[in-house]
Amino acid sequence: MATAAKPPLPSDAAPLPVSESVVVRFAGDSGDGMQLTGGQFTLSTALASNDFATFPDFPAEIRAPQGTLFGVSAFQINFGSGEVDTAGDQPDVLIAMNPAALKTNVEQLKAGGLIIADEGEFGERNLAKAKYAGNPLDDDSLSKWQVLKLNISQMTLDSVRPFGLGNKEALRCKNMWTLGLALWMFDRDRAPVVAWLNAKFAKKPVLAEANIAALNAGHAYGETAELSGPMKQHHIGAAPADPGLYRTVTGAESISLGLVAGAQLAGLKMFFGGYPITPASAILHHLSGLKEYGITTFQAEDEIAAIASAIGASYAGQLGVTSSSGPGIALKGEAMGLAIMTELPLVIINSQRGGPSTGLPTKTEQSDLYQAVYGRNGDAPMPVIAARSPADAFDCAIEAVRIATHYMTPVMLLTDGYIANAAEPWRVPDMSSYPPFPVTFLDKVPEGGFKPYGRDAKLARPWVKPGTPGLLHRIGGIEKAVDTGNIDYGAANHQAMTDIRQNKVLGVEVPDQSVALGAADDVLVVVGWGSTYGPIHQAVRRARARGLRVAHVHLRHIWPMPKNLGSLLKGYQHILVPEMNTGQLKTVLRDQFLVDARPLNKVSGQPFRIAEIEAAIDRVLA
């Protein structure tokens, strides 16, 4: 279809300011400490005042056989002197600790990028495990990249020999040798890592000293080797940032802090009932360390018990919270219906992963949107919110608490494996700028008598703590009579109560939808939700810099949708919806607004690359 003539280029489509960024990926066996190495490199990056985004990529198997392709663990970080919204499309530097790490990651390395390989691990046995017929470090199969072969294993053993460690224990220090080299390459300070090692191994000072020696040896190698070619020291300047206190935060940490803040703003104690499941378990771990804020954490025997205990806490007058991933959310389904039927506030966090069934436990996906909006028996609506980034999860958690307590309803907050595990800088907010929304419990019989399912203007029923004198009432999963809450199977009553529950959720007050980038009269709008924000935003920025009339709209409120969203979308000639599923938001948009939303789907367990979305924009506007 031909597009309309282009209006003048908007001001935000001027050439992007010159900034510099580098993408580094650490990859090795699941026992090589790549996540720890990446985490400490991230800390040094934060202290250097760079903007950054990370992507930890875990193997699904628990300690897969060493050296195998399916046991590779990787950590990618994109850091720079300008705005960084994604963990990067392709690494500039790949640090491969063994042949399997090289094989599973090298094709994603940018052409001309640098490979740093531990040649000490490229023996016949490891090469065979990685399905290599020969040693790729010695043939021309890596010719389109720069290759630096270092015997990291041997140099690590040499550096820690004075500490009397066994060979196996000594080799565990090689991630610190590698980190030392990376810190030198990008002009990073070792002092914070040294302090961290001393604290981590406070009860085993020999291990602290050995790891510090390996760290210093890797750094010294970069300083003294005077190698020509690819390995040079490179300094990246600080990124501009508003004044304030900053910290590194993962999505799981951000949600945990947001839940605590939301409970404080509501004036409630909080009960968290959870059951371990990847990648949601980290929320339980973080909340268990915040008990001084009136938080009770409970690890239940299964997913059903976890949500049932949270519903019980809400009935007792606390904020009930539970979390899981897709399989666990499925198990919680009946209890979610109970929370909807009893109309109790409850926050349910779904850290999505690849599915169905057990699926891809450690890989990211957005395939639970249907489950969140529609996935319960009967007409059982609930508000659904989606966080777009680790830092954004803080505000989304507060919003979930506000809606749950304001409207007496369960609320689902969607994140995914990428958001839960990834880290980014977060400006710690001034909590005095957040308006409180204190809960009021009904504590005496109102004039005209007590009606457990009587409602206010928002259709919310009163919240009554059990045992309040004069306010005894019936509660449970069988249909309630309008106002009284008595059991009522009547056809007219069920129609009325179904309508009330639906209208209450549809009446939840959510902000009007804004345009994240671009204008309301552009030709194409790219609509996203959740963790696709970063690649969509950068792709749209690049497209606008080339003069294309494209905008970015990103949804936080998935259900109910903003009231202006339909008219906003109908103002564009084309709608493109990138999702890490087979087109779920696309279907909801078509259903609600009768618009021709076009899907761009990816279900590989990996986030979108900026280039993939930019190419789709070009295809639509061609």
Coordinates of C-alpha atoms in Angstrom, one line a residue:
M1 CA 0.0 0.0 0.0
A2 CA 1.3 3.4 -0.9
T3 CA 2.0 5.7 2.1
A4 CA 1.1 9.4 2.3
A5 CA 3.5 12.1 1.4
K6 CA 6.0 12.7 4.2
P7 CA 5.5 15.8 6.3
P8 CA 8.6 17.7 7.5
L9 CA 11.0 15.7 9.6
P10 CA 10.1 16.1 13.3
S11 CA 12.6 17.6 15.6
D12 CA 13.2 14.3 17.5
A13 CA 14.3 12.7 14.2
A14 CA 17.4 14.8 13.9
P15 CA 20.7 12.8 13.7
L16 CA 21.4 11.0 17.0
P17 CA 24.0 12.5 19.2
V18 CA 27.4 10.9 18.9
S19 CA 27.8 8.4 21.7
E20 CA 29.8 5.2 22.2
S21 CA 28.8 1.9 23.5
V22 CA 30.3 -1.6 23.6
V23 CA 28.7 -5.0 24.0
V24 CA 30.6 -7.7 25.9
R25 CA 29.5 -11.3 26.4
F26 CA 31.1 -13.6 28.9
A27 CA 30.4 -17.3 28.1
G28 CA 31.5 -20.5 29.7
D29 CA 30.4 -23.7 31.4
S30 CA 27.7 -23.3 34.0
G31 CA 30.4 -23.9 36.7
D32 CA 32.7 -21.2 35.3
G33 CA 31.1 -18.3 37.2
M34 CA 30.0 -16.3 34.2
Q35 CA 27.0 -14.8 35.9
L36 CA 29.2 -13.7 38.9
T37 CA 31.8 -12.3 36.5
G38 CA 29.2 -10.4 34.6
G39 CA 27.6 -9.1 37.8
Q40 CA 30.9 -7.7 39.1
F41 CA 31.7 -6.2 35.7
T42 CA 28.3 -4.6 35.8
L43 CA 29.1 -3.1 39.2
S44 CA 32.3 -1.6 37.9
T45 CA 30.4 -0.2 34.9
A46 CA 27.8 1.4 37.2
L47 CA 30.6 3.0 39.3
A48 CA 32.2 4.3 36.1
S49 CA 28.8 6.2 35.5
N50 CA 28.1 4.4 32.2
D51 CA 24.5 3.7 31.2
F52 CA 24.1 -0.1 30.7
A53 CA 21.7 -3.0 30.3
T54 CA 22.5 -6.6 30.9
F55 CA 21.2 -10.0 29.7
P56 CA 22.0 -13.1 31.8
D57 CA 21.4 -16.3 29.7
F58 CA 21.3 -19.4 31.9
P59 CA 21.3 -23.1 30.8
A60 CA 18.0 -24.9 31.6
E61 CA 19.7 -27.9 33.0
I62 CA 21.0 -27.9 36.6
R63 CA 24.7 -28.5 36.2
A64 CA 24.6 -30.0 32.8
P65 CA 27.7 -32.2 32.0
Q66 CA 30.8 -30.0 31.9
G67 CA 31.8 -28.8 28.5
T68 CA 28.6 -29.6 26.7
L69 CA 26.7 -27.3 24.4
F70 CA 23.6 -27.3 26.5
G71 CA 25.5 -26.4 29.7
V72 CA 26.8 -23.0 28.4
S73 CA 26.0 -20.0 30.6
A74 CA 26.4 -16.5 29.2
F75 CA 26.2 -12.9 30.5
Q76 CA 25.9 -10.0 28.1
I77 CA 26.3 -6.3 28.9
N78 CA 25.8 -3.3 26.7
F79 CA 27.4 -0.1 28.2
G80 CA 28.1 3.3 26.9
S81 CA 28.3 7.0 27.2
G82 CA 24.8 7.6 25.9
E83 CA 21.4 6.2 26.4
V84 CA 21.3 2.4 26.5
D85 CA 17.9 0.6 26.3
T86 CA 18.9 -2.9 25.4
A87 CA 21.6 -5.5 26.2
G88 CA 22.8 -5.0 22.6
D89 CA 22.1 -6.7 19.3
Q90 CA 25.5 -8.3 18.7
P91 CA 28.5 -8.5 21.0
D92 CA 31.7 -6.6 20.1
V93 CA 33.7 -8.8 22.4
L94 CA 33.1 -12.5 23.2
I95 CA 35.1 -14.1 26.0
A96 CA 34.8 -17.8 25.5
M97 CA 36.0 -20.0 28.3
N98 CA 35.7 -23.3 26.4
P99 CA 34.8 -24.7 23.0
A100 CA 31.1 -25.1 23.8
A101 CA 30.9 -21.5 24.8
L102 CA 32.6 -20.4 21.5
K103 CA 30.3 -22.6 19.4
T104 CA 27.0 -21.6 20.9
N105 CA 27.8 -17.8 20.9
V106 CA 30.2 -17.0 18.1
E107 CA 27.7 -16.6 15.3
Q108 CA 26.1 -13.8 17.2
L109 CA 29.4 -11.9 17.4
K110 CA 29.6 -8.8 15.2
A111 CA 31.7 -9.2 12.1
G112 CA 35.2 -8.1 12.9
G113 CA 34.5 -8.5 16.6
L114 CA 37.1 -9.8 19.1
I115 CA 37.1 -13.3 20.5
I116 CA 39.2 -13.9 23.6
A117 CA 39.4 -17.7 24.1
D118 CA 40.9 -19.8 26.9
E119 CA 43.0 -22.1 24.7
G120 CA 43.9 -24.2 27.7
E121 CA 40.4 -25.6 27.5
F122 CA 40.5 -26.4 23.8
G123 CA 41.7 -30.0 24.2
E124 CA 40.5 -33.0 22.3
R125 CA 37.9 -34.0 24.9
N126 CA 36.3 -30.6 25.1
L127 CA 36.4 -30.1 21.4
A128 CA 34.6 -33.4 20.9
K129 CA 31.9 -32.4 23.5
A130 CA 31.3 -29.2 21.5
K131 CA 31.0 -31.2 18.2
Y132 CA 34.1 -29.7 16.7
A133 CA 36.0 -31.9 14.2
G134 CA 39.1 -29.8 14.7
N135 CA 40.4 -26.9 16.8
P136 CA 38.7 -23.7 15.5
L137 CA 41.5 -21.6 17.1
D138 CA 44.0 -23.2 14.7
D139 CA 42.1 -23.2 11.4
D140 CA 40.5 -20.4 9.3
S141 CA 36.9 -21.0 10.5
L142 CA 37.0 -17.8 12.7
S143 CA 38.6 -15.7 10.0
K144 CA 35.8 -13.0 10.0
W145 CA 36.6 -12.2 13.6
Q146 CA 39.7 -11.1 15.5
V147 CA 40.9 -14.0 17.7
L148 CA 43.1 -13.7 20.8
K149 CA 44.2 -17.1 22.2
L150 CA 45.3 -17.0 25.8
N151 CA 46.0 -19.9 28.1
I152 CA 43.8 -18.4 30.9
S153 CA 43.6 -21.7 32.7
Q154 CA 47.4 -22.0 33.0
M155 CA 48.0 -18.4 33.8
T156 CA 45.3 -18.7 36.6
L157 CA 47.1 -21.7 38.1
D158 CA 50.4 -19.8 38.0
S159 CA 48.9 -16.8 39.7
V160 CA 47.3 -18.7 42.6
R161 CA 50.1 -21.3 43.2
P162 CA 51.4 -19.6 46.3
F163 CA 48.1 -20.2 48.1
G164 CA 48.3 -24.0 48.1
L165 CA 45.0 -24.7 46.4
G166 CA 44.2 -27.9 44.7
N167 CA 44.0 -27.9 40.9
K168 CA 40.2 -27.9 40.8
E169 CA 39.9 -25.2 43.4
A170 CA 42.6 -23.1 41.7
L171 CA 40.8 -23.3 38.3
R172 CA 37.7 -21.8 39.9
C173 CA 39.6 -18.5 40.1
K174 CA 39.9 -18.2 36.3
N175 CA 36.7 -16.2 36.1
M176 CA 38.5 -13.6 38.3
W177 CA 41.6 -13.7 36.0
T178 CA 39.2 -13.0 33.1
L179 CA 37.4 -10.3 34.9
G180 CA 40.8 -8.6 35.7
L181 CA 41.6 -8.6 32.0
A182 CA 38.2 -7.1 31.1
L183 CA 38.6 -4.4 33.8
W184 CA 41.9 -3.5 32.2
M185 CA 40.5 -3.5 28.7
F186 CA 37.8 -1.0 29.6
D187 CA 39.8 1.1 32.2
R188 CA 37.8 -0.1 35.2
D189 CA 38.8 0.1 38.9
R190 CA 39.5 -3.2 40.7
A191 CA 39.0 -1.8 44.2
P192 CA 35.2 -2.5 44.4
V193 CA 35.8 -6.1 43.2
V194 CA 38.6 -6.6 45.8
A195 CA 36.3 -5.3 48.5
W196 CA 33.5 -7.7 47.4
L197 CA 35.9 -10.7 47.4
N198 CA 37.1 -9.9 50.9
A199 CA 33.5 -9.7 52.1
K200 CA 32.4 -12.8 50.2
F201 CA 35.2 -14.9 51.6
A202 CA 35.6 -13.3 55.0
K203 CA 35.5 -16.7 56.6
K204 CA 38.0 -18.2 54.1
P205 CA 40.7 -15.5 53.6
V206 CA 42.9 -17.8 51.6
L207 CA 40.2 -18.0 48.9
A208 CA 39.8 -14.3 49.0
E209 CA 43.5 -13.8 48.5
A210 CA 43.7 -16.3 45.7
N211 CA 40.8 -14.8 43.8
I212 CA 42.3 -11.3 44.3
A213 CA 45.7 -12.6 43.0
A214 CA 44.0 -14.0 39.9
L215 CA 42.1 -10.7 39.4
N216 CA 45.3 -8.7 39.6
A217 CA 47.1 -11.2 37.4
G218 CA 44.6 -10.8 34.6
H219 CA 44.7 -7.0 34.9
A220 CA 48.6 -7.1 34.9
Y221 CA 48.6 -9.2 31.8
G222 CA 46.7 -6.5 30.0
E223 CA 49.0 -3.9 31.3
T224 CA 52.3 -5.6 30.5
A225 CA 51.7 -7.9 27.5
E226 CA 52.0 -5.0 25.1
L227 CA 50.2 -7.0 22.4
S228 CA 49.7 -5.6 19.0
G229 CA 46.4 -6.1 17.2
P230 CA 43.0 -6.4 18.8
M231 CA 43.6 -6.1 22.5
K232 CA 43.9 -2.4 23.6
Q233 CA 42.7 -0.5 26.5
H234 CA 39.6 1.5 25.7
H235 CA 37.9 4.1 27.9
I236 CA 34.2 5.0 27.6
G237 CA 33.1 8.2 29.1
A238 CA 30.3 8.6 31.6
A239 CA 26.8 8.9 30.4
P240 CA 24.8 12.0 31.1
A241 CA 22.4 11.5 34.0
D242 CA 20.1 13.6 36.1
P243 CA 21.4 14.3 39.6
G244 CA 20.4 11.9 42.3
L245 CA 21.2 8.6 44.1
Y246 CA 21.5 5.7 41.7
R247 CA 21.8 1.9 42.2
T248 CA 21.9 -1.1 40.0
V249 CA 18.6 -3.0 40.1
T250 CA 17.3 -6.2 38.6
G251 CA 13.6 -6.7 37.8
A252 CA 13.1 -9.1 40.7
E253 CA 14.7 -6.6 43.1
S254 CA 12.7 -3.7 41.7
I255 CA 9.4 -5.6 42.0
S256 CA 10.2 -6.5 45.6
L257 CA 11.0 -2.9 46.5
G258 CA 7.9 -1.7 44.7
L259 CA 5.7 -4.2 46.6
V260 CA 7.1 -3.0 49.9
A261 CA 6.6 0.7 48.9
G262 CA 3.0 0.0 47.7
A263 CA 2.2 -1.7 51.0
Q264 CA 3.6 1.3 52.9
L265 CA 1.6 3.7 50.8
A266 CA -1.5 1.7 51.5
G267 CA -0.7 1.5 55.2
L268 CA -0.7 -2.3 55.2
K269 CA 1.4 -5.2 56.3
M270 CA 2.2 -7.6 53.5
F271 CA 2.1 -11.4 53.3
F272 CA 3.9 -13.1 50.4
G273 CA 3.1 -16.8 49.7
G274 CA 5.4 -18.3 47.1
Y275 CA 6.8 -21.6 45.7
P276 CA 10.2 -21.8 44.0
I277 CA 10.1 -21.6 40.2
T278 CA 12.4 -20.2 37.6
P279 CA 12.6 -17.2 37.0
A280 CA 10.2 -16.0 39.8
S281 CA 12.0 -17.4 42.8
A282 CA 14.2 -14.3 43.2
I283 CA 11.2 -12.2 44.4
L284 CA 10.7 -14.6 47.4
H285 CA 14.5 -14.4 48.1
H286 CA 14.6 -10.6 48.1
L287 CA 11.4 -10.1 50.1
S288 CA 12.6 -12.5 52.8
G289 CA 15.3 -10.0 53.6
L290 CA 12.8 -7.1 54.1
K291 CA 10.9 -8.3 57.2
E292 CA 11.6 -5.1 59.1
Y293 CA 9.0 -3.4 56.8
G294 CA 6.1 -5.6 58.0
I295 CA 6.7 -8.3 55.4
T296 CA 5.9 -11.9 56.1
T297 CA 7.3 -14.5 53.6
F298 CA 6.1 -18.1 53.4
Q299 CA 7.4 -20.8 51.1
A300 CA 4.5 -23.1 50.6
E301 CA 4.5 -26.8 49.7
D302 CA 3.0 -26.1 46.2
E303 CA 1.7 -23.3 44.0
I304 CA -1.9 -23.8 45.1
A305 CA -1.0 -23.5 48.8
A306 CA 1.0 -20.4 48.0
I307 CA -1.9 -18.4 46.5
A308 CA -4.4 -19.8 48.9
S309 CA -2.3 -18.6 51.9
A310 CA -2.1 -15.1 50.2
I311 CA -5.8 -15.0 49.8
G312 CA -6.2 -15.9 53.5
A313 CA -3.9 -13.1 54.4
S314 CA -6.0 -10.7 52.4
Y315 CA -9.1 -11.9 54.1
A316 CA -7.4 -11.3 57.4
G317 CA -6.6 -7.7 56.5
Q318 CA -3.1 -7.8 55.0
L319 CA -1.9 -7.3 51.5
G320 CA -1.7 -10.8 50.0
V321 CA 0.9 -11.3 47.3
T322 CA 2.0 -14.4 45.3
S323 CA 4.3 -14.9 42.3
S324 CA 5.2 -17.6 39.9
S325 CA 5.9 -18.3 36.2
G326 CA 3.5 -19.7 33.6
P327 CA 3.2 -23.3 34.8
G328 CA 2.6 -22.1 38.4
I329 CA 0.1 -19.5 37.3
A330 CA -1.8 -22.3 35.6
L331 CA -2.0 -24.2 38.9
K332 CA -3.1 -21.0 40.7
G333 CA -6.0 -20.5 38.3
E334 CA -8.9 -21.8 40.4
A335 CA -7.7 -19.9 43.4
M336 CA -7.5 -16.7 41.3
G337 CA -11.2 -17.3 40.6
L338 CA -11.8 -17.6 44.3
A339 CA -10.1 -14.2 44.9
I340 CA -12.3 -12.7 42.1
M341 CA -15.5 -14.3 43.5
T342 CA -14.7 -13.1 47.1
E343 CA -13.5 -9.7 45.8
L344 CA -10.3 -9.5 47.9
P345 CA -7.2 -7.5 47.0
L346 CA -4.4 -9.8 45.8
V347 CA -1.2 -9.1 43.7
I348 CA -0.1 -11.9 41.4
I349 CA 3.3 -11.6 39.7
N350 CA 3.9 -13.7 36.6
S351 CA 7.6 -13.8 35.5
Q352 CA 7.0 -15.3 32.1
R353 CA 9.2 -17.9 30.5
G354 CA 9.1 -20.1 27.4
G355 CA 6.3 -22.7 27.3
P356 CA 4.0 -24.6 27.2
S357 CA 4.3 -27.0 30.1
T358 CA 7.8 -26.9 31.6
G359 CA 9.0 -25.5 28.3
L360 CA 12.1 -23.3 28.5
P361 CA 12.6 -22.6 32.2
T362 CA 15.5 -20.2 31.8
K363 CA 14.5 -18.5 28.6
T364 CA 12.4 -15.4 28.1
E365 CA 9.0 -15.1 26.4
Q366 CA 5.8 -13.1 26.5
S367 CA 3.4 -15.9 25.9
D368 CA 1.2 -15.6 29.0
L369 CA -0.9 -12.6 27.9
Y370 CA -3.9 -14.7 27.0
Q371 CA -3.5 -16.5 30.3
A372 CA -3.5 -13.2 32.2
V373 CA -6.4 -11.6 30.5
Y374 CA -8.6 -14.6 29.7
G375 CA -7.2 -17.7 31.5
R376 CA -9.7 -18.6 34.2
N377 CA -12.9 -20.6 34.2
G378 CA -16.1 -18.5 34.1
D379 CA -16.2 -14.8 33.4
A380 CA -13.5 -13.9 35.8
P381 CA -11.9 -10.6 34.9
M382 CA -8.9 -9.0 36.6
P383 CA -6.7 -6.0 35.9
V384 CA -3.4 -6.8 34.2
I385 CA -0.3 -4.6 34.2
A386 CA 3.0 -5.1 32.3
A387 CA 6.4 -3.7 33.3
R388 CA 8.7 -2.6 30.5
S389 CA 12.1 -2.8 32.2
P390 CA 13.7 -3.7 35.5
A391 CA 13.5 -0.1 36.8
D392 CA 9.9 0.3 35.6
A393 CA 8.9 -2.7 37.6
F394 CA 9.1 -0.6 40.8
D395 CA 6.3 1.7 39.7
C396 CA 4.3 -1.1 38.2
A397 CA 4.3 -3.0 41.5
I398 CA 3.1 0.2 43.3
E399 CA 0.3 0.6 40.7
A400 CA -0.7 -3.1 41.1
V401 CA -1.0 -2.6 44.9
R402 CA -3.0 0.7 44.4
I403 CA -5.5 -1.0 42.0
A404 CA -5.9 -4.1 44.1
T405 CA -6.7 -2.2 47.3
H406 CA -8.7 0.6 45.7
Y407 CA -11.0 -1.7 43.8
M408 CA -10.9 -4.8 46.0
T409 CA -9.7 -7.1 43.2
P410 CA -6.8 -9.4 42.3
V411 CA -4.3 -7.8 39.9
M412 CA -1.7 -9.6 37.7
L413 CA 1.6 -8.0 37.1
L414 CA 3.5 -9.4 34.1
T415 CA 7.3 -9.4 33.7
D416 CA 9.5 -12.0 32.0
G417 CA 12.8 -13.8 32.4
Y418 CA 14.6 -11.0 30.7
I419 CA 13.3 -8.3 33.1
A420 CA 13.5 -10.5 36.2
N421 CA 17.2 -11.3 35.7
A422 CA 18.5 -8.2 33.8
A423 CA 20.0 -5.2 35.5
E424 CA 20.1 -1.5 34.8
P425 CA 20.8 1.8 36.6
W426 CA 17.9 3.0 38.7
R427 CA 17.5 6.5 40.1
V428 CA 16.2 5.9 43.6
P429 CA 13.0 7.9 43.7
D430 CA 11.9 10.4 46.3
M431 CA 9.0 8.6 48.0
S432 CA 7.5 11.8 49.2
S433 CA 6.4 12.4 45.5
Y434 CA 4.2 9.3 45.6
P435 CA 0.7 10.1 46.9
P436 CA -0.4 7.6 49.6
F437 CA -3.5 5.6 49.1
P438 CA -4.3 4.4 52.7
V439 CA -6.8 1.6 53.1
T440 CA -9.9 2.1 55.2
F441 CA -11.4 -1.0 56.8
L442 CA -15.0 -1.1 57.7
D443 CA -15.0 -1.4 61.5
K444 CA -18.6 -0.6 62.5
V445 CA -22.1 -1.3 61.3
P446 CA -23.0 1.4 58.8
E447 CA -26.3 3.2 58.9
G448 CA -29.0 1.1 57.2
G449 CA -27.2 -2.2 58.1
F450 CA -24.1 -4.1 57.0
K451 CA -24.1 -5.4 53.4
P452 CA -20.9 -7.4 52.7
Y453 CA -21.3 -6.9 49.0
G454 CA -22.7 -3.4 49.1
R455 CA -20.6 -1.2 46.9
D456 CA -19.1 2.3 46.6
A457 CA -19.0 4.4 43.4
K458 CA -16.1 2.3 42.2
L459 CA -18.2 -0.9 42.7
A460 CA -15.7 -2.0 45.4
R461 CA -17.2 -3.9 48.3
P462 CA -16.1 -3.1 51.9
W463 CA -13.0 -4.7 53.4
V464 CA -13.8 -6.1 56.8
K465 CA -11.3 -7.8 59.1
P466 CA -12.7 -11.1 60.5
G467 CA -13.9 -10.8 64.1
T468 CA -15.0 -7.2 63.8
P469 CA -18.1 -6.9 66.1
G470 CA -21.4 -6.8 64.2
L471 CA -19.8 -7.5 60.8
L472 CA -20.0 -11.2 60.6
H473 CA -20.5 -12.3 57.0
R474 CA -20.3 -15.3 54.7
I475 CA -17.4 -15.7 52.1
G476 CA -16.4 -18.4 49.7
G477 CA -16.4 -19.5 46.1
I478 CA -20.1 -20.0 45.5
E479 CA -22.0 -17.2 43.8
K480 CA -23.1 -14.4 46.2
A481 CA -26.3 -12.6 46.3
V482 CA -26.2 -8.9 45.4
D483 CA -25.5 -6.9 48.6
T484 CA -26.0 -9.6 51.2
G485 CA -23.3 -12.1 50.1
N486 CA -25.6 -15.0 50.9
I487 CA -25.4 -18.0 48.6
D488 CA -27.7 -17.4 45.6
Y489 CA -27.9 -19.7 42.5
G490 CA -30.6 -17.6 40.8
A491 CA -30.2 -16.8 37.1
A492 CA -30.9 -13.1 37.5
N493 CA -28.6 -12.8 40.5
H494 CA -25.7 -14.6 38.6
Q495 CA -26.2 -12.3 35.6
A496 CA -26.2 -9.2 37.9
M497 CA -23.0 -10.3 39.8
T498 CA -21.2 -11.2 36.6
D499 CA -22.0 -7.8 35.2
I500 CA -20.9 -6.1 38.4
R501 CA -17.5 -7.9 38.5
Q502 CA -16.9 -7.1 34.8
N503 CA -17.9 -3.5 35.1
K504 CA -15.8 -3.0 38.2
V505 CA -12.7 -4.1 36.3
L506 CA -13.5 -2.2 33.2
G507 CA -14.1 0.9 35.3
V508 CA -10.6 0.8 36.8
E509 CA -9.1 4.2 36.3
V510 CA -5.9 4.0 34.2
P511 CA -4.0 6.9 32.6
D512 CA -4.6 7.8 28.9
Q513 CA -2.1 6.2 26.6
S514 CA 0.8 8.4 25.5
V515 CA 3.1 8.1 22.6
A516 CA 6.6 7.1 23.8
L517 CA 8.3 8.4 20.6
G518 CA 7.0 10.2 17.5
A519 CA 3.6 11.8 16.9
A520 CA 0.0 10.8 16.8
D521 CA -0.2 11.6 13.0
D522 CA 2.7 9.4 11.8
V523 CA 2.2 6.8 9.2
L524 CA 3.2 3.7 11.2
V525 CA 2.9 3.0 14.9
V526 CA 4.9 0.2 16.6
V527 CA 2.9 -1.0 19.6
G528 CA 4.6 -3.0 22.3
W529 CA 4.3 -4.2 25.8
G530 CA 6.7 -5.6 28.4
S531 CA 10.4 -6.1 27.8
T532 CA 10.2 -5.3 24.0
Y533 CA 10.3 -1.6 25.0
G534 CA 14.1 -1.2 24.5
P535 CA 14.5 -2.7 21.1
I536 CA 11.3 -1.1 19.8
H537 CA 12.3 2.3 21.1
Q538 CA 15.8 2.2 19.6
A539 CA 14.5 0.8 16.2
V540 CA 11.9 3.6 16.0
R541 CA 14.6 6.2 16.9
R542 CA 16.8 4.9 14.1
A543 CA 13.9 4.8 11.6
R544 CA 12.9 8.4 12.5
A545 CA 16.5 9.5 12.1
R546 CA 16.3 8.2 8.5
G547 CA 13.2 10.3 7.9
L548 CA 10.5 7.6 8.3
R549 CA 7.2 8.6 9.8
V550 CA 7.0 6.0 12.6
A551 CA 6.0 6.2 16.2
H552 CA 6.3 4.0 19.3
V553 CA 3.4 3.3 21.7
H554 CA 4.0 1.0 24.7
L555 CA 1.3 -0.3 26.9
R556 CA 1.6 -0.6 30.7
H557 CA -2.1 -1.3 31.3
I558 CA -3.0 -4.4 29.3
W559 CA -6.5 -4.8 31.0
P560 CA -8.5 -2.7 31.1
M561 CA -6.9 -0.8 28.2
P562 CA -6.6 3.0 28.3
K563 CA -9.8 4.6 27.1
N564 CA -8.1 6.7 24.4
L565 CA -6.1 3.8 22.9
G566 CA -8.6 2.9 20.2
S567 CA -8.9 6.4 18.8
L568 CA -5.1 6.8 19.1
L569 CA -4.4 3.6 17.1
K570 CA -7.0 4.4 14.4
G571 CA -5.0 7.6 13.6
Y572 CA -2.2 5.6 12.0
Q573 CA -2.2 3.9 8.6
H574 CA -0.3 0.9 9.8
I575 CA 0.1 -0.8 13.2
L576 CA 3.0 -3.2 13.9
V577 CA 3.0 -5.3 17.1
P578 CA 6.3 -7.0 17.9
E579 CA 5.9 -9.7 20.6
M580 CA 7.8 -12.7 21.9
N581 CA 4.8 -15.0 21.3
T582 CA 2.6 -15.9 18.3
G583 CA 0.6 -12.7 18.3
Q584 CA -1.4 -12.3 21.5
L585 CA -1.5 -8.6 22.0
K586 CA -2.2 -8.3 18.3
T587 CA -5.3 -10.4 18.7
V588 CA -6.5 -8.4 21.7
L589 CA -6.1 -5.1 19.8
R590 CA -8.0 -6.5 16.8
D591 CA -10.7 -7.7 19.1
Q592 CA -11.1 -4.5 21.1
F593 CA -10.7 -1.9 18.5
L594 CA -11.2 -3.6 15.1
V595 CA -7.8 -2.3 13.8
D596 CA -5.5 -4.0 11.3
A597 CA -2.7 -4.8 13.7
R598 CA 0.1 -6.7 12.0
P599 CA 2.2 -9.2 14.1
L600 CA 6.0 -9.5 14.3
N601 CA 6.6 -12.6 16.3
K602 CA 9.6 -14.2 17.9
V603 CA 9.7 -17.3 20.2
S604 CA 13.3 -18.3 20.3
G605 CA 13.8 -17.7 24.0
Q606 CA 15.9 -14.6 23.2
P607 CA 14.9 -11.0 23.2
F608 CA 14.3 -9.0 20.0
R609 CA 17.3 -7.4 18.3
I610 CA 16.9 -3.8 17.3
A611 CA 17.8 -4.7 13.7
E612 CA 14.9 -7.2 13.5
I613 CA 12.3 -4.6 14.4
E614 CA 14.0 -1.9 12.2
A615 CA 13.8 -4.3 9.2
A616 CA 10.1 -5.0 9.9
I617 CA 9.5 -1.2 9.9
D618 CA 11.1 -1.0 6.5
R619 CA 9.0 -3.8 5.2
V620 CA 5.7 -2.3 6.3
L621 CA 6.6 1.2 4.9
A622 CA 8.1 -0.2 1.6

